[in-house]
Coordinates of C-alpha atoms and ligand atoms in Angstrom, one line a residue:
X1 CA 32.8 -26.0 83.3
X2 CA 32.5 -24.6 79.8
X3 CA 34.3 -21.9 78.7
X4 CA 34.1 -19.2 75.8
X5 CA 36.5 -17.8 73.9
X6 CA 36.5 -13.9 72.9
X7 CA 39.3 -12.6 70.5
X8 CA 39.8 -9.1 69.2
X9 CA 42.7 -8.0 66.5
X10 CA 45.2 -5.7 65.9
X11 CA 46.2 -5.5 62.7
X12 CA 49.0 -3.6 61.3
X13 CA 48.5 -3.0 57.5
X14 CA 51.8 -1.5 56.0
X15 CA 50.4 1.6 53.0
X16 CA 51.4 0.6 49.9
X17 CA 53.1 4.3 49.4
X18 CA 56.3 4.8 47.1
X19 CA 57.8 7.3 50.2
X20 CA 57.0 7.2 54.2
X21 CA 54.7 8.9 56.1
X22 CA 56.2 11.5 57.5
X23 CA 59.6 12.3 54.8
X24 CA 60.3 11.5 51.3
X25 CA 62.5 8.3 51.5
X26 CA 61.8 5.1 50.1
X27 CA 59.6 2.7 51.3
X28 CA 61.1 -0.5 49.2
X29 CA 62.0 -3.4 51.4
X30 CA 65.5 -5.4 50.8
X31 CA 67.6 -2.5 51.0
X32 CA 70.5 -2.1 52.4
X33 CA 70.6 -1.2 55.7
X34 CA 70.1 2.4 57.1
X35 CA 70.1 3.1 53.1
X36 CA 66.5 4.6 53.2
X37 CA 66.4 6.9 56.7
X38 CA 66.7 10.3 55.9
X39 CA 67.1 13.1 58.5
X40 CA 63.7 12.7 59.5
X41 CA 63.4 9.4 59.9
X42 CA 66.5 9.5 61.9
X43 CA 65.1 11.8 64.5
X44 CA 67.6 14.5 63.9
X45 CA 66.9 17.8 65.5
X46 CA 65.6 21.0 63.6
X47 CA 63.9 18.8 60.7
X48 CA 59.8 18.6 60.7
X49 CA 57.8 15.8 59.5
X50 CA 55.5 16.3 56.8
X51 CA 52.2 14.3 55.7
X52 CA 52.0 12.0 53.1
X53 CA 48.7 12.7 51.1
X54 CA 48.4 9.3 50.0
X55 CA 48.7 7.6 52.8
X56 CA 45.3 9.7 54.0
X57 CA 43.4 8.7 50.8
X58 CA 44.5 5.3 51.3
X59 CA 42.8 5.2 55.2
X60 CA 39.9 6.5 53.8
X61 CA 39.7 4.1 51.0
X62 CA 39.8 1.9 53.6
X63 CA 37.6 3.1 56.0
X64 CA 34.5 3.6 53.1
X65 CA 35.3 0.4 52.2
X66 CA 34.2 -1.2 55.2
X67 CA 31.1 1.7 55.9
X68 CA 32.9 3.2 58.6
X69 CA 32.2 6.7 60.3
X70 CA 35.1 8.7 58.4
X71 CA 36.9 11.1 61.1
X72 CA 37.0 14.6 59.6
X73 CA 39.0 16.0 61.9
X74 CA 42.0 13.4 63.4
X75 CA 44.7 14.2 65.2
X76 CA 48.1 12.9 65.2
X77 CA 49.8 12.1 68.4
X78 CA 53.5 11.2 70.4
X79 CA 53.2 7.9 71.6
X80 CA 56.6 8.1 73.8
X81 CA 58.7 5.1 74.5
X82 CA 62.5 4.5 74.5
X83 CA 63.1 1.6 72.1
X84 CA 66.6 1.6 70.1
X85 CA 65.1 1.2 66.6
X86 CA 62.8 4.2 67.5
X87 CA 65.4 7.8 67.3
X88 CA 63.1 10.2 68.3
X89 CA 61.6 8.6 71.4
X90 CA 58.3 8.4 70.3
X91 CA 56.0 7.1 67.3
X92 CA 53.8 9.4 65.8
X93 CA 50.6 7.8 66.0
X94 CA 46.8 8.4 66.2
X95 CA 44.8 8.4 69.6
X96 CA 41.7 10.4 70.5
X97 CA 40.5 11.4 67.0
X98 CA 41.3 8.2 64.6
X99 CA 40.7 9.4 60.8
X100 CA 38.2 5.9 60.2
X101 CA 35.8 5.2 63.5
X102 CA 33.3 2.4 63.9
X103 CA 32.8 0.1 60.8
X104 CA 32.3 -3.8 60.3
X105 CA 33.3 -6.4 57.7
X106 CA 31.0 -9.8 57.2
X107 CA 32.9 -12.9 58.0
X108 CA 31.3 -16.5 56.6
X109 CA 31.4 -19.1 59.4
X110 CA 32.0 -22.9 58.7
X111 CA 28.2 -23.9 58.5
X112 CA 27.8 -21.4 55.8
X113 CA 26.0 -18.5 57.7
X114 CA 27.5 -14.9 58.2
X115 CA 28.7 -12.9 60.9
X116 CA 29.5 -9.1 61.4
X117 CA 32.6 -8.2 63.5
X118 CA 33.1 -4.8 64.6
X119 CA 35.9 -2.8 63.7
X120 CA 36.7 -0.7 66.5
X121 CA 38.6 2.0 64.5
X122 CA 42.2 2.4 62.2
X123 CA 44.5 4.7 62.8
X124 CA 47.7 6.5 60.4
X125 CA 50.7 5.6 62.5
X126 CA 54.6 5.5 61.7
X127 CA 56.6 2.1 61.6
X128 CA 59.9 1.8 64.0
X129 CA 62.6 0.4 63.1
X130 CA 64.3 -2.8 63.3
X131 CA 66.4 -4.4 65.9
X132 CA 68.9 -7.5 64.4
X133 CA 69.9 -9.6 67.0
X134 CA 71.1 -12.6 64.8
X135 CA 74.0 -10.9 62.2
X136 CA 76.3 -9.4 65.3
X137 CA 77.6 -11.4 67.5
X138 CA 77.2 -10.0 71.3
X139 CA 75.5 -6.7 69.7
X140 CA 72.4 -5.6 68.4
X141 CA 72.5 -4.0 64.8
X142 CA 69.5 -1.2 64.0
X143 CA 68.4 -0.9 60.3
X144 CA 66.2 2.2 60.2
X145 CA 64.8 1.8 56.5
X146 CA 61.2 0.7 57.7
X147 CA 61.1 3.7 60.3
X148 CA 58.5 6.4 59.1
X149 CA 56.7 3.7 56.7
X150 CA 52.9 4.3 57.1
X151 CA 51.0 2.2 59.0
X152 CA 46.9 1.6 59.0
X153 CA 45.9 -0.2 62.7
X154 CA 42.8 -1.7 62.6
X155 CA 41.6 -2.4 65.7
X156 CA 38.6 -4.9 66.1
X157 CA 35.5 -5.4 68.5
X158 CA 35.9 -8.0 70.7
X159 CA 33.5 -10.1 68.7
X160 CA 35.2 -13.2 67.5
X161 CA 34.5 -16.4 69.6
X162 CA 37.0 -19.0 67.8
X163 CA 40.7 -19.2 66.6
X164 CA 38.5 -19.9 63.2
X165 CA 36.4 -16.7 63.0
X166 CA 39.5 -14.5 64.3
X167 CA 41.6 -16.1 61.2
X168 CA 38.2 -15.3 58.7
X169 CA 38.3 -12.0 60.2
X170 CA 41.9 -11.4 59.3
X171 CA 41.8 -13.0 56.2
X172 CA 38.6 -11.1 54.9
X173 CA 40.9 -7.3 56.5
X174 CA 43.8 -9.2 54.1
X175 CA 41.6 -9.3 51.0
X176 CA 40.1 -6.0 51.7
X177 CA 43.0 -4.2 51.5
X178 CA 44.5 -6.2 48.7
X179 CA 41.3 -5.4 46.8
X180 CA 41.7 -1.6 47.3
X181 CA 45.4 -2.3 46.2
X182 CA 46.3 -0.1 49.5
X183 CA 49.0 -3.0 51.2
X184 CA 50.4 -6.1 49.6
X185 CA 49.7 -8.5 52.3
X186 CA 52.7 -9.8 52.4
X187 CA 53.2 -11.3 56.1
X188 CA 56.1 -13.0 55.6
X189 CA 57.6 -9.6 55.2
X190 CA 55.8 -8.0 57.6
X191 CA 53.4 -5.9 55.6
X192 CA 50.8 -7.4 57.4
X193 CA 50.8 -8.2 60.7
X194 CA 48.3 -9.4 63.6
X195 CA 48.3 -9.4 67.1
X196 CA 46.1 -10.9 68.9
X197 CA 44.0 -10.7 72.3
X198 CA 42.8 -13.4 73.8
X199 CA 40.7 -14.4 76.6
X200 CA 38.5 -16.7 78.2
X201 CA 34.9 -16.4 80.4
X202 CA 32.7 -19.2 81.9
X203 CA 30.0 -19.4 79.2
X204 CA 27.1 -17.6 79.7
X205 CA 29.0 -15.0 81.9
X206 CA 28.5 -11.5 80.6
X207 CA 31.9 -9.5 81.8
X208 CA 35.2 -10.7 79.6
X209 CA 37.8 -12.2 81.4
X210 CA 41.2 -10.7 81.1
X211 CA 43.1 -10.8 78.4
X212 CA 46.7 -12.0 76.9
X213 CA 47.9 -10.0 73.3
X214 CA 49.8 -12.1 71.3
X215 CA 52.5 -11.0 69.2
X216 CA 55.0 -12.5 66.2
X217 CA 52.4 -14.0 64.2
X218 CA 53.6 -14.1 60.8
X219 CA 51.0 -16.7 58.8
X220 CA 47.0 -17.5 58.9
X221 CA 48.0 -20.7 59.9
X222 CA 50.5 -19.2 63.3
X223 CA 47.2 -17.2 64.0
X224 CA 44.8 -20.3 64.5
X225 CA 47.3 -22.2 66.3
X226 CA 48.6 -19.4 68.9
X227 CA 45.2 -19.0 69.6
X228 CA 44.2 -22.2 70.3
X229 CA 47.4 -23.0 72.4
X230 CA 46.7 -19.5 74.3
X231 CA 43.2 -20.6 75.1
X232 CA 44.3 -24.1 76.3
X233 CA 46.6 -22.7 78.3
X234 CA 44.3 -20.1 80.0
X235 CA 41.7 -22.2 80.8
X236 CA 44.4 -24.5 82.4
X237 CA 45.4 -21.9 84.5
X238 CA 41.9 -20.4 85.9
X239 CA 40.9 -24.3 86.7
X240 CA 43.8 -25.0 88.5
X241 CA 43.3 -21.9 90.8
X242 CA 45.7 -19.5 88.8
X243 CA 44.5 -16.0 87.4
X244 CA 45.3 -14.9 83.9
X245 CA 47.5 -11.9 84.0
X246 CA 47.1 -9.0 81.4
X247 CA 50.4 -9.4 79.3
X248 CA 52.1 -9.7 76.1
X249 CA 53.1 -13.0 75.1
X250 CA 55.1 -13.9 72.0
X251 CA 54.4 -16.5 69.9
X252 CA 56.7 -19.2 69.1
X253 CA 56.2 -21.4 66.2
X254 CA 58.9 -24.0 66.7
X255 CA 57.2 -24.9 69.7
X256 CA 53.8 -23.9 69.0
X257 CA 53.8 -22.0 72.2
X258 CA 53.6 -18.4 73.6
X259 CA 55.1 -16.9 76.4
X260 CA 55.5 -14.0 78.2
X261 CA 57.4 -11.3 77.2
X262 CA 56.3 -7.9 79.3
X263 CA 53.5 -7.3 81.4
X264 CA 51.2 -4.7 79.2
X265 CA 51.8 -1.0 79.6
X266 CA 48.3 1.4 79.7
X267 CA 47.4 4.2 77.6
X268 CA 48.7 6.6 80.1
X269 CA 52.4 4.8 80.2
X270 CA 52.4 6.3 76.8
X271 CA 52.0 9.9 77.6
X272 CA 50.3 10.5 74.6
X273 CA 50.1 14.0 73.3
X274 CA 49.3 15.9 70.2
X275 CA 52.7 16.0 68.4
X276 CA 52.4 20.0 67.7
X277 CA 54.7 19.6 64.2
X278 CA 51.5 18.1 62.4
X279 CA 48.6 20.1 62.0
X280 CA 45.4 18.2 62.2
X281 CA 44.2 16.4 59.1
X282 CA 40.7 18.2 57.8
X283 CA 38.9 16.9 55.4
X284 CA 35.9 17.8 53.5
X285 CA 32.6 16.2 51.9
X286 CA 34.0 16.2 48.3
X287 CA 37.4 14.5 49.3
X288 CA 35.7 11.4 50.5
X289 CA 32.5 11.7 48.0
X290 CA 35.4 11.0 45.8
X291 CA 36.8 8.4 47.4
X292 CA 33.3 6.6 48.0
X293 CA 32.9 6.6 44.3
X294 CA 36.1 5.3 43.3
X295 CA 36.0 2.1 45.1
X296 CA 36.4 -1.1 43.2
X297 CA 33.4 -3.0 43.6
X298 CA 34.2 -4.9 47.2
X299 CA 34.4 -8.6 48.5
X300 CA 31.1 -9.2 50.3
X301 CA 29.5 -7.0 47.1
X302 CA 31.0 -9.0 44.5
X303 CA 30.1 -12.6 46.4
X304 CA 26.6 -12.1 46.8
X305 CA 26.2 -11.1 43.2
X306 CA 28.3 -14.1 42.3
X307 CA 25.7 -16.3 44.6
X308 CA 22.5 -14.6 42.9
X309 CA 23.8 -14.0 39.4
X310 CA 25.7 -17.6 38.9
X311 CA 23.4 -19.9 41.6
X312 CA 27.0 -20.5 43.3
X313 CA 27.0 -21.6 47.1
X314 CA 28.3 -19.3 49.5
X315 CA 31.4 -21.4 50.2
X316 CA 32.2 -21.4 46.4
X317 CA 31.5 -17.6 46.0
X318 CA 33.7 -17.3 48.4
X319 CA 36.7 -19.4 46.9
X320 CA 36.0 -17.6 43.4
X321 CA 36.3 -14.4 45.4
X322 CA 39.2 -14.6 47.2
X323 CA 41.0 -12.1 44.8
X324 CA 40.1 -10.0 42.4
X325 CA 42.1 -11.2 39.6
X326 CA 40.9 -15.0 40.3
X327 CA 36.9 -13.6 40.0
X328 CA 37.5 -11.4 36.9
X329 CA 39.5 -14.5 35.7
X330 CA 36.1 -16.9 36.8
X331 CA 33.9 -14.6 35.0
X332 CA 35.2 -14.4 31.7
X333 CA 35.7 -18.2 31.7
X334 CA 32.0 -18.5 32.9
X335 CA 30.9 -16.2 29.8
X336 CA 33.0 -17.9 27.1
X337 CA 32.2 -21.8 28.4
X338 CA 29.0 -20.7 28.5
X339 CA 28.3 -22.4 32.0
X340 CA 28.5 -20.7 35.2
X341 CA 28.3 -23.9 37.4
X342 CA 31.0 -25.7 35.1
X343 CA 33.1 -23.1 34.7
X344 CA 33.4 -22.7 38.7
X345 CA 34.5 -26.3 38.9
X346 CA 37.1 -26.0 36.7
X347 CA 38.5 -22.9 37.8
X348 CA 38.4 -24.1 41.5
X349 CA 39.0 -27.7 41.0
X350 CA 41.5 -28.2 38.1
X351 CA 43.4 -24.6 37.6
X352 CA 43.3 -24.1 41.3
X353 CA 44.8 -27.5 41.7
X354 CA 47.9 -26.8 38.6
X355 CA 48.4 -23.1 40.3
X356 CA 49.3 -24.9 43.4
X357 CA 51.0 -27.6 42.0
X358 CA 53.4 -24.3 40.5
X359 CA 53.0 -21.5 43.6
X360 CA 52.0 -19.4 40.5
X361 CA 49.7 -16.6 41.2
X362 CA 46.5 -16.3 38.7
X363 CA 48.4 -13.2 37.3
X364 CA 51.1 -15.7 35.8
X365 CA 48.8 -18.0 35.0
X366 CA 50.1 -19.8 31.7
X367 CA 46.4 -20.3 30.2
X368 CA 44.3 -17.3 29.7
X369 CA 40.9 -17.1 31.1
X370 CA 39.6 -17.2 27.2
X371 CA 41.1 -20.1 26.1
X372 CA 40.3 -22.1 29.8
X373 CA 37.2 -20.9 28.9
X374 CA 37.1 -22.2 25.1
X375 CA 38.5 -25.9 27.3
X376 CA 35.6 -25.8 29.1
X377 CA 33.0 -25.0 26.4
X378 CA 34.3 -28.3 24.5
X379 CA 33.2 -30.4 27.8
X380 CA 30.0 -28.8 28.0
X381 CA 28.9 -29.5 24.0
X382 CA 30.2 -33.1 25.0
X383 CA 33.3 -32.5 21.6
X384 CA 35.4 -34.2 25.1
X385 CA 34.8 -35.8 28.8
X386 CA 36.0 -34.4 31.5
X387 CA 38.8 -36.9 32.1
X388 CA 40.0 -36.2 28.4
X389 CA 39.5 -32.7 29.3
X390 CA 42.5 -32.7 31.6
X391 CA 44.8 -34.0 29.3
X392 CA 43.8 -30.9 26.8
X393 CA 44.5 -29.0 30.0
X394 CA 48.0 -30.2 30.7
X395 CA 48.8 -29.6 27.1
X396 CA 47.1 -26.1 27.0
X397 CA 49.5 -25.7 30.7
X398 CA 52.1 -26.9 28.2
X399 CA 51.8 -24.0 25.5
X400 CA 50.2 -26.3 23.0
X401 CA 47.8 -23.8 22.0
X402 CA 43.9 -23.8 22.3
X403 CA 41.5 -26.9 23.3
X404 CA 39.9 -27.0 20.0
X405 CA 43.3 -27.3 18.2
X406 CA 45.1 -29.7 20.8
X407 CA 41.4 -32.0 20.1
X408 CA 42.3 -31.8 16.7
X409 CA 45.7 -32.3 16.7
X410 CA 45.6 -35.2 19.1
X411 CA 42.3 -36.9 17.6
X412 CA 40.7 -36.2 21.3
X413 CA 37.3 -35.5 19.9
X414 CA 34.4 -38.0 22.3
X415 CA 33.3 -40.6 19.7
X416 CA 29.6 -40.6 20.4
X417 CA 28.9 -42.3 17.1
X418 CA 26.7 -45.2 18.4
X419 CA 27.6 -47.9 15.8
X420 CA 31.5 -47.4 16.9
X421 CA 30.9 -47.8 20.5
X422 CA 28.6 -50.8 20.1
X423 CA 31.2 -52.5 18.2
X424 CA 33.3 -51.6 20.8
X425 CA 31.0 -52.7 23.1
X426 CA 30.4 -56.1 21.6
X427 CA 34.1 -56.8 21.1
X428 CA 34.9 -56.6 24.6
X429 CA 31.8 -58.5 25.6
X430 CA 33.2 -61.4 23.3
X431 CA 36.9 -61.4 24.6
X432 CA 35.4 -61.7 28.0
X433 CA 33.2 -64.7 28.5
X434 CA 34.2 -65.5 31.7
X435 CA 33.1 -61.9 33.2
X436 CA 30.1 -61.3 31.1
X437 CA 28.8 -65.0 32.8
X438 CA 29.9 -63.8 36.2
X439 CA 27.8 -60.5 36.1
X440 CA 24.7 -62.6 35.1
X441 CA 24.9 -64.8 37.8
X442 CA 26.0 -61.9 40.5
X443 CA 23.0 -59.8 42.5
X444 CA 21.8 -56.5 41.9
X445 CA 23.7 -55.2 44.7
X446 CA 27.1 -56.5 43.0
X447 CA 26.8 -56.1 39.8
X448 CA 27.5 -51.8 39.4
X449 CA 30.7 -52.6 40.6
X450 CA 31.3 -55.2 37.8
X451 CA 29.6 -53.0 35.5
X452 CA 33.2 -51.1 36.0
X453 CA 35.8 -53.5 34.9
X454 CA 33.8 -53.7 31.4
X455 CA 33.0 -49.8 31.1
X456 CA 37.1 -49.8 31.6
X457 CA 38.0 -51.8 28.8
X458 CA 35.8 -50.1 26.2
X459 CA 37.0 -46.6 27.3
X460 CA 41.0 -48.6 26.8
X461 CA 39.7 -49.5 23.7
X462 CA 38.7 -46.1 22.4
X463 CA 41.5 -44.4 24.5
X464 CA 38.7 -42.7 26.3
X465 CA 37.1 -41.4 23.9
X466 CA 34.0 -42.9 24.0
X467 CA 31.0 -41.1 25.6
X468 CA 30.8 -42.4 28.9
X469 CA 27.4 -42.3 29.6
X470 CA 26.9 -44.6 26.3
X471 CA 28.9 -47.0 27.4
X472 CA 26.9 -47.8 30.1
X473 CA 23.8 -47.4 28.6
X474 CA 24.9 -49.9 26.1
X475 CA 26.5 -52.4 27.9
X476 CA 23.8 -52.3 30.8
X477 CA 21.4 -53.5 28.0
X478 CA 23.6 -55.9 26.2
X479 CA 24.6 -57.8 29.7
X480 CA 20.3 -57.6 30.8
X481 CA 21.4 -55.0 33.9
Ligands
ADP501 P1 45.8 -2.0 73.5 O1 46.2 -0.9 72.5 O2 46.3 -1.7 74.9 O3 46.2 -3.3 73.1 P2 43.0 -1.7 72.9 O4 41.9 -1.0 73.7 O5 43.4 -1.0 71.6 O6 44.2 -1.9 73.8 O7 42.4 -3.1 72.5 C1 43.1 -4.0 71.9 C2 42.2 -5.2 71.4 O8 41.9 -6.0 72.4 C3 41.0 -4.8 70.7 O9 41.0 -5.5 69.4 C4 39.9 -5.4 71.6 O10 38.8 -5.9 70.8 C5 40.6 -6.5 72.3 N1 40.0 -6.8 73.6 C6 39.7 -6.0 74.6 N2 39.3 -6.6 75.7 C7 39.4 -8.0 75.4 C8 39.1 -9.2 76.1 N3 38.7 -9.2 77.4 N4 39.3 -10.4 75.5 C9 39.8 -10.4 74.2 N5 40.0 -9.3 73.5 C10 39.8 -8.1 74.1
MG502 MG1 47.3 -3.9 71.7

């Protein structure tokens, strides 16, 4: 039997606010505990909750990001449950009337085409708090500085079909709001969180099988693999005669597991209400007019002008896109090299490769898009080779200034000066009898290979400085290739 897989997230994006949702305490992580609850947060009697403007702009920054229907009316609601790290007894969250409805992002599968995924709707909601287990022994401690912070939910269609387009999905949400600047992504703290629902159907059956959620899923990398385990382990189940049960399951990443942790509650466990302290948020043409026209220029926008403006592949528009500052940083290297292709190999391939090497952001990037730009304009009017090119790079990475004055200073300029290479050329020829007869009496098919050793000592000989591409010329005449 083959089986299909069909995924839909949950993802909790934590607003980048300076105060929470509802009161005016901070939203700063690392505190000290119970340092930022105020009354309200605390769920003390008598005190009201108040909005947070900001938070609203931010959903709808979101929600005309992606092109979804804008709600104009929503409605904030109780979402009762007794948790300890949750005072009042219930979260104030969204539920009939979401403030951003139906949208869709574009995802980019593996054989280069794209795919739409449905975004079912986001919703304002408040954070709980947070329950330590591990600091007291026998006793559970409650910090409740992240209660109140604003939350955005964004809920998906179930339209993903592989733990690979549910981790492009979440990855394209993650650079969406990181663009817009409205969360900072950060899942190791928590910032931004998915959970997600997983099932499987015989293929070409029409009705979804049921589902399992999967929570604690704090990396891209957690996501793929709890996926892949959960589907595993479902199909498993159905085929030897068991029936998947609609649950939550937590992730586990030491084993690379999940398991179950509750049986799901329904909507109406919840007993959802309007919370009657909020009045219902209202907003009008010209508030999201606004909005619409203050929107950065977005990730799907700015890869397909990269593809038709630069001739890049849609895998590499997509690398140079992955952030803003890494594409502004591409496109002022791409205007001062003076080659768009070029430049994108270099960004991706050598700076991408250092930036790793350090775990440095392109923000802190030690060489400034001008001057990578000025490295690789000096490859392109063939003043250096690429391989000498790195060198100038490491010593630009160093602080040792601009290409054209590390060329200068080190004597790195290409020697294309025919006479010097030929005498180059002929000196090696001469200390190497014994080769330069071998490669004669070699076939065709061998003798590129030998071709190698000789190209080698010339470049020692120059310390690879001579133009490449001479070299061969040359010696493939001199030796009668
Ligand atoms: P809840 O809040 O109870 O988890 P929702 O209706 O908000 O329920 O749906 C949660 C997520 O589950 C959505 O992203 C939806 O796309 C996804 N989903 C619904 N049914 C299935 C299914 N059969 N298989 C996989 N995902 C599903
Ligand atoms: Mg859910």
């Amino acid at each position: 039997m083959q089986w299909e897989t069909v995924i839909g997230l949950e993802i909790h994006a934590q607003l980048a606010t300076k105060s929470k949702i509802f009161s005016g305490a901070s939203t700063a992580f690392g505190a000290e505990p119970n340092t930022q609850a105020c009354v309200v947060d605390l769920g003390l009697p008598g005190v009201l909750p108040v909005l947070n403007g900001e938070a609203v702009t931010m959903a709808v920054r979101f929600g005309t990001a992606i092109e979804a229907e804008i709600g104009r009316r929503s409605v904030f609601a109780r979402k009762n449950y007794f948790y300890p790290d949750l005072p009042k007894g219930y979260q104030i969250s969204q539920f009939e009337s979401p403030i951003v409805g139906r949208g869709h992002v574009e995802i980019l599968l593996e054989d280069g085409s794209a795919k739409l995924i449905g975004v079912t709707r986001a919703h304002l909601e408040e954070d709980a708090g947070k329950s330590l287990h591990e600091d007291f022994h026998g006793q559970t401690g409650i910090d409740l500085n992240r209660a109140g912070t604003p939350l955005l939910e964004i809920v998906s269609e179930p339209d993903m079909r592989s733990a690979k387009e549910a981790v492009a999905y979440a990855r394209r949400i993650h650079q969406i709001v990181r663009y817009l600047g409205i969360c900072d992504g950060n899942m190791q703290e928590g910032s931004f969180r998915c959970d997600a629902n997983v099932s499987v159907r015989p293929m070409g059956q029409k009705a979804f099988g049921t589902r399992a959620e999967l929570k604690n899923i704090n990396s891209f990398r957690f996501l793929e693999r709890a996926i892949n385990f959960e589907v595993e382990r479902q199909i498993d189940l159905i085929e030897s005669g068991g029936k998947v049960v609609l649950e939550t399951r937590l992730y586990d990443p030491n084993r690379d597991e999940t398991r179950s942790m509750r049986s799901k509650e329904e909507a109406n466990d919840y007993r959802y209400f309007p919370d009657p302290d909020l009045l219902p948020v209202e907003l009008d043409e010209d508030f999201i007019a606004a909005i619409t026209a203050g929107l950065p220029e977005m990730p799907d926008a700015k890869r397909h002008r990269f593809m038709k403006d630069y001739g890049l592949s849609a895998a590499d528009a997509e690398a140079l896109t992955a952030g803003r500052a890494l594409a502004d940083y591409y496109e002022t290297v791409a205007k001062t090299s003076g080659d768009v292709r070029l430049a994108a190999n270099w960004v991706m391939v050598e700076l991408g490769a250092a930036l790793n090497r350090e775990g440095l952001d392109i923000l802190d990037c030690p060489v400034k898009a001008e001057s990578f730009g000025g490295l690789v304009a000096r490859i392109k009017d063939d003043t250096i080779s690429g391989k000498i090119a790195k060198q100038v790079f490491e010593a630009m990475w160093a602080g040792e200034g601009d290409a054209d004055a590390i060329i200068e200073a080190r004597g790195l300029r290409q020697i294309t000066d025919s006479g010097a290479i030929e005498a180059a050329v002929d000196e090696v020829l001469a200390t190497n009898p014994q080769q330069v007869e071998n490669y004669r009496a070699a076939d065709e098919a061998k003798r590129p290979k030998m071709l190698g050793f000789f190209v080698g000592q010339v470049m020692k000989r120059s310390q690879g400085k001579a133009n490449p591409q001479q070299v061969n010329e040359l010696l493939m005449a001199k030796l009668g290739g």
